mmCIF file of C-alpha atoms in Angstrom:
data_model
loop_
_atom_site.group_PDB
_atom_site.id
_atom_site.type_symbol
_atom_site.label_atom_id
_atom_site.label_comp_id
_atom_site.label_asym_id
_atom_site.label_seq_id
_atom_site.Cartn_x
_atom_site.Cartn_y
_atom_site.Cartn_z
ATOM 1 C CA MET V 1476 0.000 0.000 0.000
ATOM 2 C CA LYS V 1477 2.827 2.350 0.899
ATOM 3 C CA ILE V 1478 4.618 1.564 -2.388
ATOM 4 C CA VAL V 1479 1.457 2.311 -4.394
ATOM 5 C CA PHE V 1480 1.031 5.617 -2.549
ATOM 6 C CA LEU V 1481 4.658 6.605 -3.223
ATOM 7 C CA LYS V 1482 4.286 5.744 -6.917
ATOM 8 C CA TRP V 1483 1.113 7.844 -7.135
ATOM 9 C CA LYS V 1484 2.786 10.726 -5.318
ATOM 10 C CA ARG V 1485 5.770 10.541 -7.679
ATOM 11 C CA LYS V 1486 3.477 10.445 -10.714
ATOM 12 C CA LYS V 1487 1.553 13.442 -9.378
ATOM 13 C CA TYR V 1488 4.752 15.478 -9.054
ATOM 14 C CA LEU V 1489 5.840 14.450 -12.548
ATOM 15 C CA ILE V 1490 2.489 15.563 -13.986
ATOM 16 C CA LEU V 1491 2.647 18.817 -12.046
ATOM 17 C CA GLY V 1492 6.198 19.416 -13.272
ATOM 18 C CA ALA V 1493 5.184 18.734 -16.862
ATOM 19 C CA VAL V 1494 2.264 21.178 -16.584
ATOM 20 C CA ILE V 1495 4.549 23.884 -15.161
ATOM 21 C CA ILE V 1496 7.052 23.341 -17.992
ATOM 22 C CA LEU V 1497 4.265 23.559 -20.592
ATOM 23 C CA ILE V 1498 2.936 26.772 -19.055
ATOM 24 C CA PHE V 1499 6.455 28.215 -18.966
ATOM 25 C CA PHE V 1500 7.059 27.475 -22.654
ATOM 26 C CA TYR V 1501 3.608 28.812 -23.556
ATOM 27 C CA VAL V 1502 4.295 32.106 -21.781
ATOM 28 C CA ILE V 1503 7.745 32.381 -23.396
ATOM 29 C CA ASN V 1504 6.370 31.651 -26.869
ATOM 30 C CA PHE V 1505 3.385 33.977 -26.409
ATOM 31 C CA THR V 1506 5.612 36.806 -25.198
ATOM 32 C CA SER V 1507 8.058 36.198 -28.029
ATOM 33 C CA LEU V 1508 5.242 36.160 -30.605
ATOM 34 C CA LYS V 1509 3.711 39.320 -29.208
ATOM 35 C CA HIS V 1510 7.120 41.003 -29.203
ATOM 36 C CA SER V 1511 7.806 39.946 -32.790
ATOM 37 C CA GLN V 1512 4.465 41.439 -33.871
ATOM 38 C CA THR V 1513 5.211 44.881 -32.433
ATOM 39 C CA ASP V 1514 9.001 45.357 -32.554
ATOM 40 C CA PHE V 1515 9.884 46.950 -35.888
ATOM 41 C CA SER V 1516 13.623 46.562 -35.347
ATOM 42 C CA TYR V 1517 13.238 42.866 -36.239
ATOM 43 C CA LEU V 1518 11.796 43.636 -39.673
ATOM 44 C CA ARG V 1519 14.169 43.031 -42.566
ATOM 45 C CA LEU V 1520 13.529 45.874 -44.979
ATOM 46 C CA PRO V 1521 15.658 46.804 -47.998
ATOM 47 C CA ASN V 1522 17.505 50.102 -47.893
ATOM 48 C CA ASP V 1523 15.596 52.012 -50.581
ATOM 49 C CA ASN V 1524 17.053 55.420 -49.624
ATOM 50 C CA LEU V 1525 13.573 56.922 -49.448
ATOM 51 C CA PRO V 1526 13.159 60.572 -48.348
ATOM 52 C CA GLU V 1527 13.133 61.204 -44.593
ATOM 53 C CA LEU V 1528 9.726 61.872 -43.060
ATOM 54 C CA THR V 1529 10.627 64.186 -40.191
ATOM 55 C CA GLN V 1530 11.047 67.880 -40.846
ATOM 56 C CA THR V 1531 14.622 69.075 -40.497
ATOM 57 C CA ASN V 1532 13.659 72.762 -40.257
ATOM 58 C CA LEU V 1533 10.672 73.356 -38.013
ATOM 59 C CA GLU V 1534 8.868 76.693 -37.873
ATOM 60 C CA GLU V 1535 10.447 79.385 -35.735
ATOM 61 C CA LEU V 1536 8.008 80.825 -33.220
ATOM 62 C CA PRO V 1537 8.070 84.321 -31.680
ATOM 63 C CA ASP V 1538 8.548 84.884 -27.964
ATOM 64 C CA SER V 1539 6.889 88.307 -27.987
ATOM 65 C CA GLY V 1540 4.151 90.184 -29.819
ATOM 66 C CA LEU V 1541 0.373 90.365 -29.874
ATOM 67 C CA ASP V 1542 -1.803 87.283 -29.487
ATOM 68 C CA LYS V 1543 -3.673 86.241 -32.631
ATOM 69 C CA ILE V 1544 -5.759 83.593 -30.845
ATOM 70 C CA PRO V 1545 -7.536 84.206 -27.502
ATOM 71 C CA ARG V 1546 -5.900 82.670 -24.432
ATOM 72 C CA ILE V 1547 -8.702 80.196 -23.796
ATOM 73 C CA ILE V 1548 -8.333 76.430 -23.389
ATOM 74 C CA HIS V 1549 -11.500 74.450 -24.162
ATOM 75 C CA GLN V 1550 -12.014 70.864 -22.993
ATOM 76 C CA THR V 1551 -15.071 68.638 -22.808
ATOM 77 C CA TRP V 1552 -16.453 65.547 -21.083
ATOM 78 C CA LYS V 1553 -19.876 63.969 -20.647
ATOM 79 C CA THR V 1554 -20.358 65.599 -17.246
ATOM 80 C CA ALA V 1555 -18.332 67.795 -14.898
ATOM 81 C CA ASP V 1556 -17.132 64.667 -13.063
ATOM 82 C CA ILE V 1557 -13.822 63.607 -14.589
ATOM 83 C CA PRO V 1558 -12.333 60.074 -14.556
ATOM 84 C CA ASP V 1559 -9.120 59.789 -12.562
ATOM 85 C CA LEU V 1560 -7.145 58.890 -15.709
ATOM 86 C CA TYR V 1561 -7.361 62.441 -17.095
ATOM 87 C CA ILE V 1562 -6.792 64.536 -13.975
ATOM 88 C CA ASP V 1563 -3.015 65.051 -14.212
ATOM 89 C CA TRP V 1564 -3.240 65.827 -17.932
ATOM 90 C CA ILE V 1565 -5.940 68.435 -17.306
ATOM 91 C CA LYS V 1566 -3.791 70.014 -14.607
ATOM 92 C CA SER V 1567 -0.850 70.246 -17.017
ATOM 93 C CA TRP V 1568 -2.752 72.770 -19.168
ATOM 94 C CA HIS V 1569 -3.534 75.030 -16.251
ATOM 95 C CA THR V 1570 -0.018 74.698 -14.793
ATOM 96 C CA LEU V 1571 1.868 75.543 -17.999
ATOM 97 C CA ASN V 1572 -0.580 78.219 -19.175
ATOM 98 C CA PRO V 1573 -1.467 79.950 -15.886
ATOM 99 C CA ASP V 1574 -2.583 83.217 -17.508
ATOM 100 C CA TRP V 1575 -5.055 81.455 -19.818
ATOM 101 C CA GLU V 1576 -8.771 80.989 -19.159
ATOM 102 C CA TYR V 1577 -9.890 77.380 -18.810
ATOM 103 C CA TRP V 1578 -13.376 76.613 -20.162
ATOM 104 C CA PHE V 1579 -15.077 73.262 -19.669
ATOM 105 C CA TRP V 1580 -17.964 71.869 -21.697
ATOM 106 C CA THR V 1581 -20.377 69.071 -20.751
ATOM 107 C CA ASP V 1582 -22.928 67.287 -22.923
ATOM 108 C CA GLU V 1583 -25.676 69.313 -21.269
ATOM 109 C CA ASN V 1584 -24.293 72.802 -21.716
ATOM 110 C CA THR V 1585 -22.933 71.989 -25.186
ATOM 111 C CA ARG V 1586 -26.434 71.125 -26.376
ATOM 112 C CA ALA V 1587 -27.798 74.282 -24.750
ATOM 113 C CA PHE V 1588 -25.098 76.298 -26.529
ATOM 114 C CA ILE V 1589 -25.993 74.804 -29.926
ATOM 115 C CA ALA V 1590 -29.719 75.306 -29.277
ATOM 116 C CA GLN V 1591 -29.271 78.971 -28.362
ATOM 117 C CA LYS V 1592 -26.535 80.070 -30.764
ATOM 118 C CA TYR V 1593 -26.893 77.714 -33.757
ATOM 119 C CA PRO V 1594 -30.457 76.320 -33.772
ATOM 120 C CA TRP V 1595 -30.168 75.475 -37.483
ATOM 121 C CA PHE V 1596 -27.754 72.682 -36.511
ATOM 122 C CA LEU V 1597 -29.639 71.281 -33.504
ATOM 123 C CA ASP V 1598 -31.587 68.608 -35.400
ATOM 124 C CA VAL V 1599 -28.382 67.232 -36.953
ATOM 125 C CA PHE V 1600 -26.623 67.438 -33.583
ATOM 126 C CA ASP V 1601 -29.379 65.546 -31.753
ATOM 127 C CA ASN V 1602 -29.634 62.836 -34.397
ATOM 128 C CA TYR V 1603 -25.982 61.883 -34.632
ATOM 129 C CA PRO V 1604 -25.851 58.107 -33.996
ATOM 130 C CA GLU V 1605 -22.812 58.299 -31.672
ATOM 131 C CA PRO V 1606 -21.757 60.758 -28.948
ATOM 132 C CA ILE V 1607 -18.300 61.136 -30.552
ATOM 133 C CA ARG V 1608 -19.893 62.892 -33.549
ATOM 134 C CA ARG V 1609 -21.458 65.462 -31.245
ATOM 135 C CA ALA V 1610 -18.119 65.845 -29.443
ATOM 136 C CA ASP V 1611 -16.354 66.342 -32.796
ATOM 137 C CA SER V 1612 -18.814 68.839 -34.216
ATOM 138 C CA MET V 1613 -19.169 70.984 -31.094
ATOM 139 C CA ARG V 1614 -15.504 71.976 -31.112
ATOM 140 C CA TYR V 1615 -15.840 73.675 -34.519
ATOM 141 C CA PHE V 1616 -18.772 75.760 -33.259
ATOM 142 C CA ILE V 1617 -17.042 76.658 -29.992
ATOM 143 C CA LEU V 1618 -13.856 77.812 -31.714
ATOM 144 C CA TYR V 1619 -15.859 79.830 -34.235
ATOM 145 C CA GLU V 1620 -17.945 81.486 -31.517
ATOM 146 C CA PHE V 1621 -15.265 82.189 -28.913
ATOM 147 C CA GLY V 1622 -11.856 81.390 -30.377
ATOM 148 C CA GLY V 1623 -9.136 79.738 -28.323
ATOM 149 C CA VAL V 1624 -7.536 76.295 -28.328
ATOM 150 C CA TYR V 1625 -9.587 73.099 -28.167
ATOM 151 C CA VAL V 1626 -7.802 70.118 -26.558
ATOM 152 C CA ASP V 1627 -8.916 66.513 -25.978
ATOM 153 C CA LEU V 1628 -8.652 65.234 -22.401
ATOM 154 C CA ASP V 1629 -5.980 62.672 -23.312
ATOM 155 C CA MET V 1630 -3.581 65.412 -24.426
ATOM 156 C CA GLU V 1631 -0.830 66.209 -21.916
ATOM 157 C CA ASN V 1632 0.726 69.670 -22.112
ATOM 158 C CA LEU V 1633 4.545 69.749 -22.082
ATOM 159 C CA LYS V 1634 5.182 73.478 -22.609
ATOM 160 C CA SER V 1635 3.253 76.713 -23.019
ATOM 161 C CA LEU V 1636 1.292 77.338 -26.215
ATOM 162 C CA SER V 1637 1.910 81.101 -26.060
ATOM 163 C CA PRO V 1638 4.482 81.181 -28.920
ATOM 164 C CA LEU V 1639 1.974 79.475 -31.236
ATOM 165 C CA ILE V 1640 -0.818 81.976 -30.752
ATOM 166 C CA LYS V 1641 1.530 84.874 -31.486
ATOM 167 C CA LYS V 1642 2.216 83.586 -35.002
ATOM 168 C CA TYR V 1643 -0.962 81.947 -36.296
ATOM 169 C CA TYR V 1644 -4.631 82.880 -36.424
ATOM 170 C CA CYS V 1645 -5.579 79.232 -36.850
ATOM 171 C CA PHE V 1646 -3.580 76.018 -36.457
ATOM 172 C CA LEU V 1647 -4.552 72.359 -36.733
ATOM 173 C CA GLY V 1648 -2.959 69.275 -35.249
ATOM 174 C CA GLN V 1649 -1.531 66.650 -37.600
ATOM 175 C CA GLU V 1650 -1.500 62.910 -36.946
ATOM 176 C CA PRO V 1651 1.893 61.142 -36.896
ATOM 177 C CA TYR V 1652 3.324 60.940 -40.408
ATOM 178 C CA VAL V 1653 3.035 57.158 -40.569
ATOM 179 C CA HIS V 1654 -0.690 56.964 -39.707
ATOM 180 C CA PRO V 1655 -2.244 57.987 -43.052
ATOM 181 C CA MET V 1656 0.741 56.736 -45.043
ATOM 182 C CA ILE V 1657 0.503 53.128 -43.878
ATOM 183 C CA ASP V 1658 -3.280 53.111 -43.445
ATOM 184 C CA SER V 1659 -4.210 54.742 -46.746
ATOM 185 C CA ASN V 1660 -1.047 55.652 -48.721
ATOM 186 C CA PHE V 1661 -1.455 59.426 -48.471
ATOM 187 C CA GLU V 1662 0.381 62.143 -46.550
ATOM 188 C CA HIS V 1663 -0.749 64.710 -43.975
ATOM 189 C CA LEU V 1664 -3.900 64.046 -41.978
ATOM 190 C CA PRO V 1665 -5.307 66.878 -39.828
ATOM 191 C CA ILE V 1666 -6.746 65.795 -36.491
ATOM 192 C CA ASN V 1667 -9.187 67.683 -34.307
ATOM 193 C CA ALA V 1668 -7.797 66.458 -30.960
ATOM 194 C CA ILE V 1669 -6.058 69.835 -30.735
ATOM 195 C CA MET V 1670 -6.625 72.967 -32.791
ATOM 196 C CA GLY V 1671 -6.633 76.679 -32.161
ATOM 197 C CA CYS V 1672 -8.329 79.519 -34.049
ATOM 198 C CA ARG V 1673 -9.318 83.123 -33.701
ATOM 199 C CA LYS V 1674 -12.964 83.891 -33.153
ATOM 200 C CA GLY V 1675 -14.973 83.896 -36.394
ATOM 201 C CA HIS V 1676 -12.337 82.134 -38.499
ATOM 202 C CA PRO V 1677 -13.732 81.230 -41.966
ATOM 203 C CA PHE V 1678 -12.228 77.735 -41.928
ATOM 204 C CA MET V 1679 -14.251 76.840 -38.827
ATOM 205 C CA LYS V 1680 -17.314 78.322 -40.548
ATOM 206 C CA LEU V 1681 -16.655 76.126 -43.577
ATOM 207 C CA LEU V 1682 -16.524 73.010 -41.381
ATOM 208 C CA MET V 1683 -19.735 74.009 -39.595
ATOM 209 C CA ASP V 1684 -21.582 74.583 -42.866
ATOM 210 C CA GLN V 1685 -20.504 71.235 -44.325
ATOM 211 C CA LEU V 1686 -21.365 69.071 -41.293
ATOM 212 C CA PRO V 1687 -25.057 68.487 -42.183
ATOM 213 C CA LYS V 1688 -24.133 67.131 -45.629
ATOM 214 C CA PHE V 1689 -21.908 64.490 -44.035
ATOM 215 C CA SER V 1690 -24.107 63.554 -41.073
ATOM 216 C CA ASN V 1691 -25.136 60.212 -42.601
ATOM 217 C CA MET V 1692 -21.642 59.037 -43.452
ATOM 218 C CA TRP V 1693 -21.068 55.545 -42.077
ATOM 219 C CA HIS V 1694 -17.818 56.225 -40.222
ATOM 220 C CA VAL V 1695 -17.206 58.990 -37.709
ATOM 221 C CA LEU V 1696 -13.824 59.788 -39.303
ATOM 222 C CA ASP V 1697 -15.611 60.727 -42.533
ATOM 223 C CA SER V 1698 -18.615 62.374 -40.912
ATOM 224 C CA THR V 1699 -17.078 64.732 -38.345
ATOM 225 C CA GLY V 1700 -13.483 63.656 -37.710
ATOM 226 C CA PRO V 1701 -10.037 63.770 -39.344
ATOM 227 C CA HIS V 1702 -11.040 62.596 -42.842
ATOM 228 C CA PHE V 1703 -13.847 65.167 -42.915
ATOM 229 C CA MET V 1704 -11.376 67.846 -41.837
ATOM 230 C CA ARG V 1705 -8.815 66.768 -44.426
ATOM 231 C CA LEU V 1706 -11.335 67.035 -47.263
ATOM 232 C CA TRP V 1707 -12.259 70.618 -46.409
ATOM 233 C CA PHE V 1708 -8.736 71.643 -45.462
ATOM 234 C CA LYS V 1709 -7.666 70.680 -48.990
ATOM 235 C CA ASP V 1710 -10.640 72.582 -50.426
ATOM 236 C CA TYR V 1711 -9.822 75.646 -48.324
ATOM 237 C CA LYS V 1712 -6.352 75.821 -49.866
ATOM 238 C CA LYS V 1713 -7.932 77.194 -53.063
ATOM 239 C CA TYR V 1714 -8.008 80.614 -51.382
ATOM 240 C CA ASN V 1715 -4.193 80.591 -51.199
ATOM 241 C CA TYR V 1716 -4.025 82.294 -47.822
ATOM 242 C CA ASN V 1717 -0.574 82.489 -46.305
ATOM 243 C CA ALA V 1718 -0.377 80.425 -43.098
ATOM 244 C CA GLU V 1719 0.098 83.646 -41.092
ATOM 245 C CA HIS V 1720 -2.778 85.519 -42.769
ATOM 246 C CA GLU V 1721 -5.763 86.273 -40.529
ATOM 247 C CA ASN V 1722 -7.807 83.804 -42.605
ATOM 248 C CA GLY V 1723 -4.963 81.319 -43.039
ATOM 249 C CA THR V 1724 -4.683 77.865 -41.479
ATOM 250 C CA PHE V 1725 -1.416 76.200 -40.495
ATOM 251 C CA LEU V 1726 -1.117 72.412 -40.389
ATOM 252 C CA THR V 1727 1.358 71.866 -37.576
ATOM 253 C CA PRO V 1728 4.063 69.191 -37.877
ATOM 254 C CA PRO V 1729 3.287 65.993 -35.933
ATOM 255 C CA GLU V 1730 6.405 66.597 -33.826
ATOM 256 C CA TRP V 1731 4.571 69.432 -32.057
ATOM 257 C CA PHE V 1732 1.499 67.623 -30.745
ATOM 258 C CA PHE V 1733 1.609 63.925 -31.708
ATOM 259 C CA PRO V 1734 5.178 62.665 -31.204
ATOM 260 C CA PHE V 1735 4.165 59.021 -30.593
ATOM 261 C CA VAL V 1736 2.449 56.547 -32.905
ATOM 262 C CA ASP V 1737 -0.944 55.312 -31.699
ATOM 263 C CA PRO V 1738 -0.280 51.984 -29.860
ATOM 264 C CA VAL V 1739 -3.574 50.591 -31.187
ATOM 265 C CA LYS V 1740 -2.142 50.738 -34.716
ATOM 266 C CA ILE V 1741 1.258 49.177 -34.030
ATOM 267 C CA LYS V 1742 0.334 45.515 -34.596
ATOM 268 C CA ASP V 1743 -1.478 46.290 -37.860
ATOM 269 C CA PHE V 1744 1.387 48.485 -39.085
ATOM 270 C CA HIS V 1745 3.876 45.727 -38.291
ATOM 271 C CA ALA V 1746 1.821 43.214 -40.279
ATOM 272 C CA LYS V 1747 1.634 45.557 -43.281
ATOM 273 C CA CYS V 1748 5.333 46.440 -43.175
ATOM 274 C CA SER V 1749 6.245 42.748 -43.066
ATOM 275 C CA LYS V 1750 4.801 42.578 -46.618
ATOM 276 C CA TYR V 1751 7.024 45.429 -47.754
ATOM 277 C CA ASP V 1752 7.393 44.394 -51.405
ATOM 278 C CA SER V 1753 3.645 44.637 -51.991
ATOM 279 C CA LEU V 1754 3.339 48.143 -50.519
ATOM 280 C CA LEU V 1755 2.965 51.459 -52.332
ATOM 281 C CA HIS V 1756 5.510 54.289 -52.208
ATOM 282 C CA HIS V 1757 4.201 56.249 -49.210
ATOM 283 C CA GLN V 1758 3.674 53.047 -47.252
ATOM 284 C CA LYS V 1759 7.270 51.983 -47.874
ATOM 285 C CA ARG V 1760 8.549 55.379 -46.716
ATOM 286 C CA ALA V 1761 6.535 55.070 -43.526
ATOM 287 C CA CYS V 1762 7.751 51.526 -42.857
ATOM 288 C CA GLN V 1763 11.369 52.618 -43.270
ATOM 289 C CA PHE V 1764 10.753 55.482 -40.847
ATOM 290 C CA ILE V 1765 8.966 53.441 -38.208
ATOM 291 C CA LYS V 1766 11.655 50.742 -38.363
ATOM 292 C CA GLU V 1767 14.407 53.323 -37.822
ATOM 293 C CA TYR V 1768 12.745 54.789 -34.733
ATOM 294 C CA ASN V 1769 10.747 51.676 -33.723
ATOM 295 C CA GLY V 1770 7.683 53.861 -33.145
ATOM 296 C CA VAL V 1771 9.470 56.112 -30.647
ATOM 297 C CA PRO V 1772 10.482 59.711 -31.475
ATOM 298 C CA SER V 1773 14.177 60.523 -31.396
ATOM 299 C CA ASN V 1774 13.449 63.352 -28.939
ATOM 300 C CA LEU V 1775 10.639 65.512 -27.595
ATOM 301 C CA LYS V 1776 12.378 68.878 -27.844
ATOM 302 C CA HIS V 1777 9.816 70.199 -30.341
ATOM 303 C CA ALA V 1778 6.765 68.734 -28.573
ATOM 304 C CA PHE V 1779 4.167 71.008 -27.008
ATOM 305 C CA THR V 1780 2.060 68.002 -26.041
ATOM 306 C CA ASN V 1781 1.945 64.255 -25.817
ATOM 307 C CA HIS V 1782 -1.210 62.542 -26.999
ATOM 308 C CA HIS V 1783 -1.995 59.404 -24.993
ATOM 309 C CA TRP V 1784 -4.421 57.915 -27.564
ATOM 310 C CA ILE V 1785 -7.116 56.821 -25.097
ATOM 311 C CA HIS V 1786 -9.914 56.340 -27.701
ATOM 312 C CA THR V 1787 -12.844 56.780 -25.322
ATOM 313 C CA TYR V 1788 -15.312 56.334 -28.192
ATOM 314 C CA PHE V 1789 -14.480 52.661 -28.731
ATOM 315 C CA ILE V 1790 -12.389 51.533 -25.744
ATOM 316 C CA SER V 1791 -13.953 51.278 -22.290
ATOM 317 C CA ARG V 1792 -11.653 51.945 -19.359
ATOM 318 C CA TYR V 1793 -12.455 51.535 -15.701
ATOM 319 C CA SER V 1794 -10.775 52.947 -12.626
ATOM 320 C CA LEU V 1795 -10.955 52.059 -8.951
ATOM 321 C CA GLN V 1796 -10.624 55.763 -8.187
ATOM 322 C CA PRO V 1797 -13.832 57.822 -8.076
ATOM 323 C CA PRO V 1798 -14.208 60.694 -10.570
ATOM 324 C CA ARG V 1799 -13.481 64.252 -9.482
ATOM 325 C CA ASN V 1800 -15.450 67.359 -10.261
ATOM 326 C CA ILE V 1801 -13.734 69.746 -12.652
ATOM 327 C CA HIS V 1802 -14.015 72.573 -10.085
ATOM 328 C CA SER V 1803 -11.721 70.668 -7.719
ATOM 329 C CA ILE V 1804 -9.174 70.109 -10.507
ATOM 330 C CA VAL V 1805 -9.183 73.634 -11.962
ATOM 331 C CA PRO V 1806 -10.810 75.947 -9.385
ATOM 332 C CA SER V 1807 -10.894 78.859 -11.860
ATOM 333 C CA VAL V 1808 -12.785 76.835 -14.489
ATOM 334 C CA LYS V 1809 -15.478 78.600 -16.519
ATOM 335 C CA ILE V 1810 -18.573 76.713 -17.636
ATOM 336 C CA TRP V 1811 -20.812 78.311 -20.270
ATOM 337 C CA LYS V 1812 -24.390 78.920 -19.235
ATOM 338 C CA PRO V 1813 -27.314 80.002 -21.436
#
């Protein structure tokens, strides 16, 4: 009986050991596979001597002069109670721009603003199928009505925006170079996560006027977001305004506001770049670039912000920390009231 028990005990330990070894190799292989799907340094790409993507000579900005855009920072959330994730990033804007006004917009007062100031748009606004379309569209109206700089909550401020508003009457953020190039084989995609304009700027008016025509587009990017902006930014160029003209618009280099590639895109980009020979010209340029830097910028010396790419409209995130009211984060906050 004792011998049988010892044999069973030995067999049990052998089985347990085998299971542990299998789990160990599974974890190693899974980690290795995941790493190989996201690390661009492992890609074997030919040296095609394609033109560099980064700008070697970035715009020089003044450190004195009159402001061309009001010193107002606009941000928005569903309510005035802010998830813990965003609190430090919100504070960064107030800390680095202490002499700016900070305005906060909720779903409730945004709708009241549209109803009072732009009733012709209210039916379109109310019937958007997703909240993100309302969040996209409202920023064009707010910048047209008040001027200032609109900023998404997942944008972290790294240095003051004051030099920017002394040079331009309207500036738009631009997604990282590689985003549109690998996704769609074109260059330069404006993004509305950050943009600043003077009050009454005609480009914002153009966007506002075109929104109803695109309200039934299937994808938010085409209806109210970056692809919608790109279409009308290209159309607006027909006026040939200089970037520093009062009606001009300046598409900022990605190095200023979007120094990092969106992590959500990395795996897909890696898969596309691994099929390098079948890619088109712009896609090859982007793959060469992203391999050289492995998705990480060489430095942040030109960056005014870092975008954390939270994607609240399709990724749910939960926190153990309770939300905080915007008044406790920025005591001087201004909230529009009808």
